[in-house]
GROMACS .gro file of C-alpha atoms in nm:
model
  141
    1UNK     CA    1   2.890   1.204  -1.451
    2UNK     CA    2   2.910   1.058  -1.788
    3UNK     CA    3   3.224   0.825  -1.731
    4UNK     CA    4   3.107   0.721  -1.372
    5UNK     CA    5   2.917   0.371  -1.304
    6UNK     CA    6   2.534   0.394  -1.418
    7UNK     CA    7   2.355   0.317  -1.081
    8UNK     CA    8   2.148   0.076  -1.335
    9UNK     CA    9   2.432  -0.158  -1.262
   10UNK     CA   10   2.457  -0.271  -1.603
   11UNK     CA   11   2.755  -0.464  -1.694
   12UNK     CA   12   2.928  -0.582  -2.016
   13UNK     CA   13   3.123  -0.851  -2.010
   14UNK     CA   14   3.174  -0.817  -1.626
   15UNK     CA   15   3.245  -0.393  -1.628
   16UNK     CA   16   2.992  -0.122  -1.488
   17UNK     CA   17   2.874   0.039  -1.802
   18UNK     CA   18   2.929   0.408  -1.793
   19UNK     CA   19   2.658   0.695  -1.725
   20UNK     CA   20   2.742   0.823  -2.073
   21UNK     CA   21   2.693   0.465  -2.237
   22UNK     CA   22   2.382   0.318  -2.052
   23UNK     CA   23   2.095   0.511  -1.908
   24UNK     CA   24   2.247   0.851  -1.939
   25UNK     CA   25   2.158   0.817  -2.329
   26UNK     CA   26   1.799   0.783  -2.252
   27UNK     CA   27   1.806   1.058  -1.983
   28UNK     CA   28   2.065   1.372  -2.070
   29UNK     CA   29   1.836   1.491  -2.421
   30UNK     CA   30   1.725   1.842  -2.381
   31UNK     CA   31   1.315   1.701  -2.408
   32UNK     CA   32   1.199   1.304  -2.412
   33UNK     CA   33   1.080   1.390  -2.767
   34UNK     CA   34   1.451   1.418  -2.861
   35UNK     CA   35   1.593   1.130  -2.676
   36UNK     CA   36   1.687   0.771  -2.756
   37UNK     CA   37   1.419   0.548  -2.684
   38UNK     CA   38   1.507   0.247  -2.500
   39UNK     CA   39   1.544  -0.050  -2.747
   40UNK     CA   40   1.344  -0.348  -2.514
   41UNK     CA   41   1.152  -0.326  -2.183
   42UNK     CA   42   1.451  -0.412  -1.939
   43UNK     CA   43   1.679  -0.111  -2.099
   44UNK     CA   44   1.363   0.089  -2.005
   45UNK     CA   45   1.316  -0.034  -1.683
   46UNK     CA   46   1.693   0.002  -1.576
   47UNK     CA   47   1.635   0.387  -1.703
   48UNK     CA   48   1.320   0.445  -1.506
   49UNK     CA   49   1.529   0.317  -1.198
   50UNK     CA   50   1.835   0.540  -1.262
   51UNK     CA   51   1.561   0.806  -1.322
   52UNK     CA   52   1.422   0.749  -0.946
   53UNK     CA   53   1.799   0.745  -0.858
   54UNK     CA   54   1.822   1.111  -0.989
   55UNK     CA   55   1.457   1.257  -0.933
   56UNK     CA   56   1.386   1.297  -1.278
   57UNK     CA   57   1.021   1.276  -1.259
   58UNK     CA   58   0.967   1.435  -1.556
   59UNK     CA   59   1.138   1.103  -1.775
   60UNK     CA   60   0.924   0.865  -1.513
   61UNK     CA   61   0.631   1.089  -1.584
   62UNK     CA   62   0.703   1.047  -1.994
   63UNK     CA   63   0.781   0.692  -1.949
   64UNK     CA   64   0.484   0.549  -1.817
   65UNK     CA   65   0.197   0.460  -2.005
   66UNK     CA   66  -0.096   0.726  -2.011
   67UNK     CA   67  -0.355   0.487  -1.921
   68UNK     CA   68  -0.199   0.380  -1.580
   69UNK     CA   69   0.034   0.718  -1.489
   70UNK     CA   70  -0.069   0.922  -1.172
   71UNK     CA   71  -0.145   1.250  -1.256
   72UNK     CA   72   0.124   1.332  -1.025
   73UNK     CA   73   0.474   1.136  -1.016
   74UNK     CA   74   0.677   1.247  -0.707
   75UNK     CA   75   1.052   1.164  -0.622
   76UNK     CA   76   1.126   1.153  -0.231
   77UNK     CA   77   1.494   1.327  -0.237
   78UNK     CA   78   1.561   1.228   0.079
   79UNK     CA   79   1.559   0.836  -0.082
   80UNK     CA   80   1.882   0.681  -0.125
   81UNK     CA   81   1.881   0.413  -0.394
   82UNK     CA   82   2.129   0.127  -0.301
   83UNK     CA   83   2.093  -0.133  -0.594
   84UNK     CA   84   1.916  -0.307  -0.886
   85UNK     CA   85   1.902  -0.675  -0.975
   86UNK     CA   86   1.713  -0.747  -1.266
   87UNK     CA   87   1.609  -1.112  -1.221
   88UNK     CA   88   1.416  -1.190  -1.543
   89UNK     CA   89   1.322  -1.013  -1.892
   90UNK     CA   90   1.036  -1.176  -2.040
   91UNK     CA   91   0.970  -1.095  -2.449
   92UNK     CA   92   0.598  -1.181  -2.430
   93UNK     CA   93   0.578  -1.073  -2.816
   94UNK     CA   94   0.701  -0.792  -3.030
   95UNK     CA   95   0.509  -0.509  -2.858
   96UNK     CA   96   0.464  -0.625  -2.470
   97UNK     CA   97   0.756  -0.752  -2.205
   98UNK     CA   98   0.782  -0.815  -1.855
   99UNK     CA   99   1.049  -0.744  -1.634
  100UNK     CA  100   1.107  -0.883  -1.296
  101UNK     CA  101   1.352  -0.689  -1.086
  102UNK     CA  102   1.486  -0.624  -0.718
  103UNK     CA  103   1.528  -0.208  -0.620
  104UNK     CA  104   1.713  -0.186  -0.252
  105UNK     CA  105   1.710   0.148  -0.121
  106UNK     CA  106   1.679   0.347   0.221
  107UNK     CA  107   1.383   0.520   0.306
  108UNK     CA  108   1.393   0.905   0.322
  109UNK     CA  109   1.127   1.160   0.415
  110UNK     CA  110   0.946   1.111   0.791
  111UNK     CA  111   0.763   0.879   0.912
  112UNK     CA  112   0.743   0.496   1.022
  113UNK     CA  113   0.960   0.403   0.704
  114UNK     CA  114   1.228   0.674   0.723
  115UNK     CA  115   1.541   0.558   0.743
  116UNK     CA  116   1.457   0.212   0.669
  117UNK     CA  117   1.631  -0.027   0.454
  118UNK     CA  118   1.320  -0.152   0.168
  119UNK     CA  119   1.321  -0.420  -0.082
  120UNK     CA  120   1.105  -0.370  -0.379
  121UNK     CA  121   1.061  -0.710  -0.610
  122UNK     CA  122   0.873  -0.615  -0.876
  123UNK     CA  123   0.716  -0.791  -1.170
  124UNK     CA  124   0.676  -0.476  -1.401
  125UNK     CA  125   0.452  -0.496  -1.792
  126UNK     CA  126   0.562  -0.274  -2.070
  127UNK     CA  127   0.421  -0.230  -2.386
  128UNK     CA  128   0.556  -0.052  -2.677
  129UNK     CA  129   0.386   0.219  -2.882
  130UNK     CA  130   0.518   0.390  -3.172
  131UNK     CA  131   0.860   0.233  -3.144
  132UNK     CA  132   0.900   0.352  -2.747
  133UNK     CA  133   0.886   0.120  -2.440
  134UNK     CA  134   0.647   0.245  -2.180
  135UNK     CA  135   0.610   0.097  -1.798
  136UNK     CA  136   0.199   0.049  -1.763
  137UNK     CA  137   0.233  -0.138  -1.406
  138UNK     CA  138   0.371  -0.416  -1.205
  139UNK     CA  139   0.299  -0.701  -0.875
  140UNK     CA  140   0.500  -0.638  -0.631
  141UNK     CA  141   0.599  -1.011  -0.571
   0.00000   0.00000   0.00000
């Protein structure tokens, strides 16, 4: 895994950054205590979306702020994530961003959105605390 694509979709110049060197240094630490922490808002955002991509909903749960997170973050495995455009990263000042993305993905699970192609566009806020990023919520625009 850590030489494919990140499904982030992170490029540099014009190359899919690798698992290993993109999200995948936020993600792979034994605890979130130990791991990087994501150095602006969008590099946290992108690793909250390769998180849903993988069902971690343990680094979701640790990545979003206490005051907004659910006390129960759940990962629908039978999603399948198709692709992430970020379309704007707004510094608003040194400790609070905004990130406007698109997520594309299929609808899993059963009901009258399973199988379904959805298109979230998302204005997301961060803040940072303590020198970590943290999602607190977003518009869906």
């Amino acid at each position: 895994m850590a030489s494919t694509p990140c499904p982030c979709g992170r490029t540099q110049p014009a190359r899919p950054l690798a698992w290993a060197d993109c999200c995948g240094r936020y993600l792979d630490a034994p605890s979130f205590a130990q791991s990087l922490p994501a150095p602006d808002a969008e590099s946290l955002m992108r690793s909250r979306y390769s998180a849903f991509v993988r069902g971690d909903t343990a680094y979701l749960r640790a990545t979003w702020h206490v005051s907004t997170c659910p006390e129960v973050v759940l990962a629908d495995a039978g999603t399948r994530w198709l692709g992430l455009t970020v379309r704007a990263h707004r510094v608003i000042d040194a400790d609070h961003a905004e990130v406007e993305f698109i997520a594309r993905y299929r609808a899993g699970g059963v009901g009258l959105e399973s199988g379904r192609a959805v298109r979230l566009h998302e204005r997301s806020r961060f803040v940072r605390e303590s020198d970590r990023w943290y999602y607190v919520d977003g518009d869906a625009l």
